[in-house]
Short mmCIF file of C-alpha atoms in Angstrom, two decimals:
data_model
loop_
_atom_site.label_atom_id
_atom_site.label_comp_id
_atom_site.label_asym_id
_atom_site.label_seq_id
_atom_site.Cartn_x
_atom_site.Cartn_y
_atom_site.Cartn_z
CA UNK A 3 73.61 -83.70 87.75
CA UNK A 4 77.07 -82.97 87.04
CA UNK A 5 77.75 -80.53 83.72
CA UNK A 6 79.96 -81.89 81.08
CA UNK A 7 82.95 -79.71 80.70
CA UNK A 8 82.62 -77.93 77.33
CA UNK A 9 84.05 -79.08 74.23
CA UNK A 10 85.97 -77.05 72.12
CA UNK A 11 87.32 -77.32 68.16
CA UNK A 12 89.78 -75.31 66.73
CA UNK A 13 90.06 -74.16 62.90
CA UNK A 14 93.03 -72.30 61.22
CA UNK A 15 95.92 -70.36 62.23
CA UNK A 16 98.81 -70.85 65.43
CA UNK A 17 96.35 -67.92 66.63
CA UNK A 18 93.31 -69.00 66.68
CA UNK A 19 94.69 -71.99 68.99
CA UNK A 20 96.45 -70.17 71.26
CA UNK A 21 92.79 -67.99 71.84
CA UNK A 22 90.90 -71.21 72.07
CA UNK A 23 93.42 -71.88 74.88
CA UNK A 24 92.55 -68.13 76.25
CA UNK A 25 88.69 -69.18 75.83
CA UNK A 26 89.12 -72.45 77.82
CA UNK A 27 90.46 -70.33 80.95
CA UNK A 28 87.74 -68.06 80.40
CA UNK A 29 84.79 -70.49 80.34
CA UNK A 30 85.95 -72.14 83.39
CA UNK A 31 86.42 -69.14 85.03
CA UNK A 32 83.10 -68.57 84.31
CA UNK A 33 81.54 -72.42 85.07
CA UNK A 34 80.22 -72.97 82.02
CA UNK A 35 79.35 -76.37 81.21
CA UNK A 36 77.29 -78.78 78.64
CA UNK A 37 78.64 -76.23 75.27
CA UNK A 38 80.69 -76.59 72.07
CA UNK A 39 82.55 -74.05 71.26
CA UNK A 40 83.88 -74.10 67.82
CA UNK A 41 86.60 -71.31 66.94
CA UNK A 42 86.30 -70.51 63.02
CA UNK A 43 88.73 -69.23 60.29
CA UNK A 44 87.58 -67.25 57.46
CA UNK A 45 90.86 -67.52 55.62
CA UNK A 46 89.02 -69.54 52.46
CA UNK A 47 85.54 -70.31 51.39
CA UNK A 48 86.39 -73.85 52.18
CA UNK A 49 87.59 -72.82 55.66
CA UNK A 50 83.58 -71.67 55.89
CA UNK A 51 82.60 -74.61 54.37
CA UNK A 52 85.05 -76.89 56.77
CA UNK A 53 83.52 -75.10 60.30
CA UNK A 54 80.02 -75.28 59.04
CA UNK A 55 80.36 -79.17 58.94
CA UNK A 56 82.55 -79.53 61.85
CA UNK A 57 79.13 -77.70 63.77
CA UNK A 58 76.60 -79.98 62.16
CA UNK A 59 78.60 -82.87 63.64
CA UNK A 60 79.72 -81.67 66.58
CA UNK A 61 75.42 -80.53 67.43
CA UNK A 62 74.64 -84.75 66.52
CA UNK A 63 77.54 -85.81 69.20
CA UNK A 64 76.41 -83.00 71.52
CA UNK A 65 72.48 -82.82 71.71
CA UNK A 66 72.10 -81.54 74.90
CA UNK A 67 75.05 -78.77 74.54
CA UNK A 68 74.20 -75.27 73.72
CA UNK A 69 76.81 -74.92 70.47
CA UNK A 70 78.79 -71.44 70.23
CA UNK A 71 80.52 -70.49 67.56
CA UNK A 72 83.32 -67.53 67.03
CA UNK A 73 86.22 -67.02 65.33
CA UNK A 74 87.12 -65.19 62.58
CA UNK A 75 84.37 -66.13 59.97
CA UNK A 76 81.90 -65.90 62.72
CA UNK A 77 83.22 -62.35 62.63
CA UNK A 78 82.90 -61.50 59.11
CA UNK A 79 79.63 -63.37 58.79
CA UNK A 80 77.63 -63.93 61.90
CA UNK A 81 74.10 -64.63 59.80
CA UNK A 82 75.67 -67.31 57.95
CA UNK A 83 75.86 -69.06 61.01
CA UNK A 84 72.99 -67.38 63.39
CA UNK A 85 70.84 -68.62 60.64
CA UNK A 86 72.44 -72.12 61.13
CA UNK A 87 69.24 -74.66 63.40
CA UNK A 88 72.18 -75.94 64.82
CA UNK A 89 73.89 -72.94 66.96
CA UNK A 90 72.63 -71.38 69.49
CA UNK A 91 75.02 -68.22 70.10
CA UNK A 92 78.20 -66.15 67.69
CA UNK A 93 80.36 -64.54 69.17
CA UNK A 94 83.15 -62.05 67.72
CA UNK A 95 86.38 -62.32 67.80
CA UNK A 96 86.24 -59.23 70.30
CA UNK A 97 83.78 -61.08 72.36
CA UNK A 98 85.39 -64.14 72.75
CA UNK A 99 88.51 -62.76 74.69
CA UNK A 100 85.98 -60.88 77.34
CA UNK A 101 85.05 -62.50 80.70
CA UNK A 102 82.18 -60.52 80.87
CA UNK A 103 80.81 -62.28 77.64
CA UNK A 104 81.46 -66.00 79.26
CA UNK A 105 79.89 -64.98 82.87
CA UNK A 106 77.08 -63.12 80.43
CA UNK A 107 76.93 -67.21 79.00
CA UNK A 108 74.77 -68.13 81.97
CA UNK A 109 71.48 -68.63 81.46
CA UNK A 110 69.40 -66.39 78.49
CA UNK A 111 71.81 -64.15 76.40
CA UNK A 112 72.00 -62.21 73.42
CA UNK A 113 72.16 -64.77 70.53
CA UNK A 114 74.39 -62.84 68.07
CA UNK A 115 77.18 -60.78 70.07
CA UNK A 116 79.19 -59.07 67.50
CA UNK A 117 80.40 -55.61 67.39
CA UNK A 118 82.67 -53.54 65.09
CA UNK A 119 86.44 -55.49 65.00
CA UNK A 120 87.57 -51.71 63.23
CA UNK A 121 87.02 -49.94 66.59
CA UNK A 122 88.81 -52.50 68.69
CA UNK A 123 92.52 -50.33 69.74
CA UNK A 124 93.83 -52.83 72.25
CA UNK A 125 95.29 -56.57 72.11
CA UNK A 126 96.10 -59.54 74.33
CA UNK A 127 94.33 -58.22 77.64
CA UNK A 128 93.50 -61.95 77.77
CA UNK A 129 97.45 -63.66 77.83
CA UNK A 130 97.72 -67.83 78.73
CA UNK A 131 100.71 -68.57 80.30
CA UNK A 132 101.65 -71.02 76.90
CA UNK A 133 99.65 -74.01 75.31
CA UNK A 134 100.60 -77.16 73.45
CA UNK A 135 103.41 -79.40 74.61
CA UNK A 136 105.65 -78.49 77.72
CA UNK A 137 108.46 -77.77 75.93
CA UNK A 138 107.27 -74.68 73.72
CA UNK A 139 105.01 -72.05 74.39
CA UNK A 140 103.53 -69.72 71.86
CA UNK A 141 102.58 -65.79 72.83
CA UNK A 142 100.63 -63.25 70.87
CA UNK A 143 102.19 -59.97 70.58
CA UNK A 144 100.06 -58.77 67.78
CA UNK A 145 96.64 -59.15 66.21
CA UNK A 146 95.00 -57.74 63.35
CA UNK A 147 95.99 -56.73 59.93
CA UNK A 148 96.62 -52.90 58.04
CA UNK A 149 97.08 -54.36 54.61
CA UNK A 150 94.33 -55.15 52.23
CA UNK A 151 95.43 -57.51 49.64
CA UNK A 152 93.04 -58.61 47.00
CA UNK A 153 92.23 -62.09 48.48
CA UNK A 154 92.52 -61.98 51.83
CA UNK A 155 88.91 -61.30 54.06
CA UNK A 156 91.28 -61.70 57.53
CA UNK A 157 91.43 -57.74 58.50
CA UNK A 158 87.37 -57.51 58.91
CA UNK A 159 87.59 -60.54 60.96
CA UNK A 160 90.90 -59.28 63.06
CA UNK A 161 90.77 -55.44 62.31
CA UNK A 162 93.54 -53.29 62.35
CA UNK A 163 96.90 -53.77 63.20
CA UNK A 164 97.47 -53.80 67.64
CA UNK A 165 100.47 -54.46 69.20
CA UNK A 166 101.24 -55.54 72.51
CA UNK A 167 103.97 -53.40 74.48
CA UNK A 168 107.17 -54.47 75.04
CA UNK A 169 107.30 -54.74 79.00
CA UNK A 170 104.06 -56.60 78.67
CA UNK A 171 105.82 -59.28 76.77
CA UNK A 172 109.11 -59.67 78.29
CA UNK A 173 107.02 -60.08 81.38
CA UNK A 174 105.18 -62.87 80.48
CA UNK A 175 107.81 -64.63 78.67
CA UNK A 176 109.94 -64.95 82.04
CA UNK A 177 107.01 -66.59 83.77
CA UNK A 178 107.20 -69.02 81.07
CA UNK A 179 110.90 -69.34 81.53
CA UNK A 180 110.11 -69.83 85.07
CA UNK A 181 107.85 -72.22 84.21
CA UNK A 182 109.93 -74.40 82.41
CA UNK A 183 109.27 -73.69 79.03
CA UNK A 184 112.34 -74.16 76.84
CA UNK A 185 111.13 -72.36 73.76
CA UNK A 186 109.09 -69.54 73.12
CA UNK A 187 107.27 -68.37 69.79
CA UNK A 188 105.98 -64.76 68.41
CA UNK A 189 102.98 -65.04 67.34
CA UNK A 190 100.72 -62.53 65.10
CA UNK A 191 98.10 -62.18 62.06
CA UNK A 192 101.09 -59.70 60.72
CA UNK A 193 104.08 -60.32 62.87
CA UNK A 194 106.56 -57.80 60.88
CA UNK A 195 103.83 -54.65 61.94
CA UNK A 196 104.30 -54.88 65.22
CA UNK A 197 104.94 -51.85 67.08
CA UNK A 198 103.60 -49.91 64.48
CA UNK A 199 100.95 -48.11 67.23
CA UNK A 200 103.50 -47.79 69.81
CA UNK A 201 104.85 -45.22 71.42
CA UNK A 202 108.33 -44.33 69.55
CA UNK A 203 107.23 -46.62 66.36
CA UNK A 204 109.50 -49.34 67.17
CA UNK A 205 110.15 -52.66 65.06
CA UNK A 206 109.87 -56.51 65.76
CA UNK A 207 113.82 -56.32 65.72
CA UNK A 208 113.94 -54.05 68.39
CA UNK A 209 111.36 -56.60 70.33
CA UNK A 210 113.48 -59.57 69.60
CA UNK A 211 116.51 -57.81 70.70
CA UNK A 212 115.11 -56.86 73.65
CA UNK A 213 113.77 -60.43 74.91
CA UNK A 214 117.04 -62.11 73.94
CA UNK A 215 118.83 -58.91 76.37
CA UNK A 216 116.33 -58.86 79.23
CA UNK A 217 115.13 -63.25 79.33
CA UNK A 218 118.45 -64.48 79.70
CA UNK A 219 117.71 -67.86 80.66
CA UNK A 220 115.72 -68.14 77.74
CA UNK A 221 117.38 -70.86 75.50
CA UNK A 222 115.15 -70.59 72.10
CA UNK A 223 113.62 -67.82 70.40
CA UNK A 224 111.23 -68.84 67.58
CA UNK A 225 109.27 -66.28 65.11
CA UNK A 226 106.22 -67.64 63.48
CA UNK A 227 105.16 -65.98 59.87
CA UNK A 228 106.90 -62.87 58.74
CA UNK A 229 106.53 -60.36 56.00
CA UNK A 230 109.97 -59.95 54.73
CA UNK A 231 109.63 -56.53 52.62
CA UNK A 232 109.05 -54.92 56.29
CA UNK A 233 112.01 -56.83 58.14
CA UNK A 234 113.86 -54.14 59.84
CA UNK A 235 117.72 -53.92 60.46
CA UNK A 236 117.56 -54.72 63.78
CA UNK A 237 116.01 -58.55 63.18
CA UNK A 238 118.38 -59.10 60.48
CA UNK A 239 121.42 -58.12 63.02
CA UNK A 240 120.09 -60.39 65.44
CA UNK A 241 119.46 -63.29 62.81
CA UNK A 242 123.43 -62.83 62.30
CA UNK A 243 124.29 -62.33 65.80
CA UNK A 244 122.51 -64.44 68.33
CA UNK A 245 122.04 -68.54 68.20
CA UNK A 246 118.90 -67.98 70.95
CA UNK A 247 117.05 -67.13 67.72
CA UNK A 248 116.25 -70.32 65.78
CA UNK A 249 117.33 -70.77 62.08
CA UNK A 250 113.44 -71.17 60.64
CA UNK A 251 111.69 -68.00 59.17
CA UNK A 252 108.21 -69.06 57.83
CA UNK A 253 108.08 -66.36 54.96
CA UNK A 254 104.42 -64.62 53.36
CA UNK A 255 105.56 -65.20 50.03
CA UNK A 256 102.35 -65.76 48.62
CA UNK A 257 103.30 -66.16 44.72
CA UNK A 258 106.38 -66.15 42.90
CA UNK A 259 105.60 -63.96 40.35
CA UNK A 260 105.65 -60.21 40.33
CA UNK A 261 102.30 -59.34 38.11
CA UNK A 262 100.74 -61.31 40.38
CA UNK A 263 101.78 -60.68 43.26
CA UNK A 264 100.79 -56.64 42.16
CA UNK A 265 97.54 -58.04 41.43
CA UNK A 266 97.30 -60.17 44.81
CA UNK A 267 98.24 -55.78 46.36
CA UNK A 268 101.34 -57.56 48.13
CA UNK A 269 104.70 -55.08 48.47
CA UNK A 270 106.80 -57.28 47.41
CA UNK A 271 108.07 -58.38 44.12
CA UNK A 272 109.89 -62.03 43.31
CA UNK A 273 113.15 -59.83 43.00
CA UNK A 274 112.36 -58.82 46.84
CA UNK A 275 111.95 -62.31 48.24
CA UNK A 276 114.82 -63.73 46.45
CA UNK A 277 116.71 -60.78 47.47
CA UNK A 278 115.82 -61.11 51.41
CA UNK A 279 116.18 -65.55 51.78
CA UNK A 280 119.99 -64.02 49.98
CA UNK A 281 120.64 -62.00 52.99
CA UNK A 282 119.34 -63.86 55.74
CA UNK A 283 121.24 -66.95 54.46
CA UNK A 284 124.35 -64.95 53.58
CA UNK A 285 123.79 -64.06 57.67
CA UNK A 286 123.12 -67.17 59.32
CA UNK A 287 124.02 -70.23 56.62
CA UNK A 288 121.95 -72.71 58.58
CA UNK A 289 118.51 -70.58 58.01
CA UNK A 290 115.47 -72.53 56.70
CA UNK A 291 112.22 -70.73 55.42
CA UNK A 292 108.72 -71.99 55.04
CA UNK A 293 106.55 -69.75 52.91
CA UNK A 294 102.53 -69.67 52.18
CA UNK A 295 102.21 -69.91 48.03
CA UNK A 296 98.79 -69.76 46.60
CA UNK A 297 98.33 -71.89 43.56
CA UNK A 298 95.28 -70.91 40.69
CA UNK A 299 95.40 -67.17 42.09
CA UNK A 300 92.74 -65.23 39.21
CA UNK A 301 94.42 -64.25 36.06
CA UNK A 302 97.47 -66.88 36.64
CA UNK A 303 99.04 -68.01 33.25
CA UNK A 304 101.24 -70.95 33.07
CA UNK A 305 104.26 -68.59 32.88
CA UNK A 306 103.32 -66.77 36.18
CA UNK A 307 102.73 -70.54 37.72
CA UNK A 308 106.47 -71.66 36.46
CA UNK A 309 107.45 -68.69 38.41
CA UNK A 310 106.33 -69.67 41.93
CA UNK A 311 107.40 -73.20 41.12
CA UNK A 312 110.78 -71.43 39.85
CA UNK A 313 110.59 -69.57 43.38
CA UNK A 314 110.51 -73.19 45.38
CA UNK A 315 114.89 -72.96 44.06
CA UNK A 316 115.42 -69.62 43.92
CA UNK A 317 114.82 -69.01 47.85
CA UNK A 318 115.59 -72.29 48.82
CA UNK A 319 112.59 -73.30 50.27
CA UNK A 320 112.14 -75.83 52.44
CA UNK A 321 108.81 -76.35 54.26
CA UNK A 322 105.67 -74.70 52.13
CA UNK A 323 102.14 -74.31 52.92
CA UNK A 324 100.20 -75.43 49.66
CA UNK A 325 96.84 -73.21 49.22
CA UNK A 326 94.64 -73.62 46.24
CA UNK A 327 92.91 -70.42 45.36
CA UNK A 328 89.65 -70.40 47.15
CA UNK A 329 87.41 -66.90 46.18
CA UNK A 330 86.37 -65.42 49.07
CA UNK A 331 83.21 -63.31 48.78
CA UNK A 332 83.51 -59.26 49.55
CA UNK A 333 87.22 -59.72 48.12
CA UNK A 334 88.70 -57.97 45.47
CA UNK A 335 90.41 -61.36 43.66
CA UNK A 336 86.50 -63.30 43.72
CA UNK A 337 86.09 -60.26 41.19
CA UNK A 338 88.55 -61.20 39.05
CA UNK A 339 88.65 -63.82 36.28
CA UNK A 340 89.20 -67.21 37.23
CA UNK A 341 91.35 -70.23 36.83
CA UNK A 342 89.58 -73.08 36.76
CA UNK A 343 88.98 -75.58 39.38
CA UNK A 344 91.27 -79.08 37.70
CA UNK A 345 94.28 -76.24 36.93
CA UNK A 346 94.25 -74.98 40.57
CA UNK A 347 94.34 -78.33 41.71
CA UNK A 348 97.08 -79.72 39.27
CA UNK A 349 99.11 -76.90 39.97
CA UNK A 350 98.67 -77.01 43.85
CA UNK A 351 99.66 -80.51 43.41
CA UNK A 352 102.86 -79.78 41.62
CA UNK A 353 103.62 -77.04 44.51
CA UNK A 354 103.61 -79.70 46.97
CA UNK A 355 105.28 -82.14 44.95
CA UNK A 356 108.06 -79.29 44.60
CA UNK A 357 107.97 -79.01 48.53
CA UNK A 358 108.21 -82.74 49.13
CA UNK A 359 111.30 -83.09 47.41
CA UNK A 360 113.00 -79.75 49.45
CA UNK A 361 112.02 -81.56 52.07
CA UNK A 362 113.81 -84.73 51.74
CA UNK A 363 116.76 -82.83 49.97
CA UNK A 364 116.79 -80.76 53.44
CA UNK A 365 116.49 -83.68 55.63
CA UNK A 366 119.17 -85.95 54.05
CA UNK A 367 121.51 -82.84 54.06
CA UNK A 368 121.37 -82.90 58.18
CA UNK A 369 122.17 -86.83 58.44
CA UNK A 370 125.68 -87.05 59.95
CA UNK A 371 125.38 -84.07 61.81
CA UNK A 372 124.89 -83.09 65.38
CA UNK A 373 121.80 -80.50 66.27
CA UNK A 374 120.55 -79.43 69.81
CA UNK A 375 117.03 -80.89 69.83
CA UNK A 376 113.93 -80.19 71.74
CA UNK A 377 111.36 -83.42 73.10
CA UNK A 378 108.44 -82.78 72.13
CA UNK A 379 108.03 -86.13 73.74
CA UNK A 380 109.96 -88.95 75.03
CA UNK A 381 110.65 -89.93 71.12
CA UNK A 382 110.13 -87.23 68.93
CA UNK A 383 111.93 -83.37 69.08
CA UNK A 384 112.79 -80.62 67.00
CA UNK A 385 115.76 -79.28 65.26
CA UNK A 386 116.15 -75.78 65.64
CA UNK A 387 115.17 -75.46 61.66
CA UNK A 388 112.00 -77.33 63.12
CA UNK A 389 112.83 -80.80 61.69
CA UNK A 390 110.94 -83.27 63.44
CA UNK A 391 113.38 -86.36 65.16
CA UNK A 392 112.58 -89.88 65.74
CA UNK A 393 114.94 -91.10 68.61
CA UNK A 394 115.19 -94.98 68.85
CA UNK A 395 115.46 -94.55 73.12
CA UNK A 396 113.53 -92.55 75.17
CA UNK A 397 114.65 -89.11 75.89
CA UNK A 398 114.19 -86.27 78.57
CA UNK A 399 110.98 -84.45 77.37
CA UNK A 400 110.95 -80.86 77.05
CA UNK A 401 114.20 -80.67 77.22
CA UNK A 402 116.94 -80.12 74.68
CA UNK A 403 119.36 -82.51 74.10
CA UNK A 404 122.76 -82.89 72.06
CA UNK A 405 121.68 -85.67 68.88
CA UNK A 406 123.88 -87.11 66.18
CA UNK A 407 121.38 -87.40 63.07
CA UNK A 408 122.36 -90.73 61.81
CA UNK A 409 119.49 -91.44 59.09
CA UNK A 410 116.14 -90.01 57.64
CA UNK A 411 112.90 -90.74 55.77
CA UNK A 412 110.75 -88.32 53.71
CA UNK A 413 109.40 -86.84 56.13
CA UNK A 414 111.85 -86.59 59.58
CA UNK A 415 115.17 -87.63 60.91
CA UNK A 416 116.16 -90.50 63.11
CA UNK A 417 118.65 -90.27 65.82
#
């Protein structure tokens, strides 16, 4: 009898999906067969909570498969889920990118395979040539995390910050060129360190630069979640000076408050963000910036709240991603006193109210005009400030193609 290809589910981050798309090569390198393979984030307790349940069900539609779990929170907590009846092997996040571990999947193994993510030096030895749609392709050029801010359990599931060289990079993003990719995004647990471990210390800028000079035929550029406090000069001259790099900086703002964001151990104060969407505006007029806020963060008054609502304005933000304070256990925040459960909610609410209406503010600002947009599919592409586009007639897909906006609804464009 034939074996069922595996079946995989994906939780979390951009990164996380673009290693499940790693793991898939892997595991049919390997012939394995008749397995779920669930890929788990760690970010929030509920994240936990979310995976745990997604295994239960996925073990009832599966009953025959052997069920394997990784992922970050696999990582950080391997006996939660080694202890769960329903999974049969965990897996670190070191594990997971190894064909040795996948070949190793034949027959009896090891059922908890999960070694120290701190003593891991190296990154990316397991590059995809891109994932997702045809038209954009997303590559990892750095993992793991130096920082330790009070909430966050993601550097003992990632470790410390790697970077992947330069050449390495460039290299790969010409096959995907060659490929026909029309878009390429950065991708990273903390984009903004990369290079930090290389030789001659150098700075995302100096990798952007150098992928815009040496991938000519590239036509986009996109960079997924930044830190702005460590944006060097070199991003912020090509953010002014080259139109391959697309006007959308997704921005780890986190709160809008300074106390809190001492309290959260970020390096930034509100001053700081205000300061940088300023300048990269000032720079390039078109720019639009997502940012991560956390709502109910421990200790948050009403007064720090009104000042990450305030912040929504002040930086002109346009897409956020709304999370309500979740404690994680092991962090420093869990330890501090809480807000409780109906504020974080009702202020989390407000948040994305505030982010609806930048939305549709955004979005009705862009009717009228023209914008180069990518097909996602034969209906729907992207602005380059990642507006999604309804087209009435069918379009080349993955391609980019010259559009004259000529309505909107809350949540995309029409053309």
């Amino acid at each position: 009898m034939d074996k069922k290809a595996p079946v995989f589910s994906n939780h979390g981050c951009r990164l996380n999906a673009y290693e499940t798309e790693a793991m898939k090569e892997l595991a049919n390198a390997a012939g394995i067969g008749d397995a779920v393979i669930v890929n788990t984030c760690a970010v929030t307790a509920e994240a936990v909570r979310k995976a745990r349940k997604d295994i239960r069900k996925l073990r009832r539609e599966n009953p025959n498969a052997r069920v394997i779990v990784t992922g970050c929170a696999a990582q950080t907590e391997p006996a939660t889920f080694s202890a769960m009846p329903e999974v049969d092997v965990v897996l670190g996040n070191t594990e997971k990118m190894k064909p040795a571990t996948w070949s190793g999947l034949i027959g009896d193994t090891e059922p908890v395979q999960v070694d120290d993510i701190m003593s891991v030096t190296e990154t990316a030895g397991h590059l995809i040539d891109g994932f997702g749609t045809r038209s954009r392709a997303y590559v990892q050029v750095q993992n793991g995390c130096d920082h330790r801010c009070t909430f966050c359990i993601i550097p003992y599931g990632r470790g410390n910050s790697r970077s992947v060289p330069a050449g390495v990079v460039v290299e790969q993003i010409k096959r995907l060129v060659d490929r026909g990719y029309q878009e390429v995004v950065l991708t990273g647990v903390d984009l903004t360190s990369w290079g930090a471990d290389l030789p001659g210390l150098p700075k995302l800028g100096d990798l952007v630069m150098r992928i815009l000079r040496l991938v000519p035929d590239l036509p986009r550029l996109r960079i997924s979640s930044i830190d702005s406090i460590e944006v060097d000069e070199n991003l912020m001259q090509a953010i002014a000076t080259e139109p391959r790099l697309m006007p959308h900086l997704h921005l780890s703002l986190q709160h809008g408050d300074t106390l809190i964001l001492k309290r959260m151990k970020r390096r930034h104060t509100r001053d700081d963000a205000i300061r940088f969407a300023e300048a990269a505006r000032k720079l390039r007029p078109e720019m639009t910036f997502g940012a991560d806020i956390i709502a109910g963060f421990p200790t948050e008054t009403d007064a720090h709240f009104a000042n990450s609502l305030k912040l929504v304005q002040d930086c002109q933000l346009t897409w956020l991603h709304v999370f309500p304070y979740s404690p994680r256990k092991g962090t420093p925040a869990a330890r501090m006193p809480a807000v409780d459960g109906a504020t974080i909610k009702r202020r989390a609410a407000a948040l994305r109210a505030a982010g609806d209406v930048a939305v549709s503010q955004h979005l009705q600002a862009q009717v009228g005009q023209r914008h180069a947009v990518l097909m996602e599919n034969p209906r729907m592409g992207r602005t380059p400030q990642f507006a999604e586009v309804h087209f009435a007639d069918e379009q080349p897909e993955s391609r980019i193609v010259m559009a004259r906006i000529d309505g909107c609804t809350d949540t995309h464009l029409t053309a």
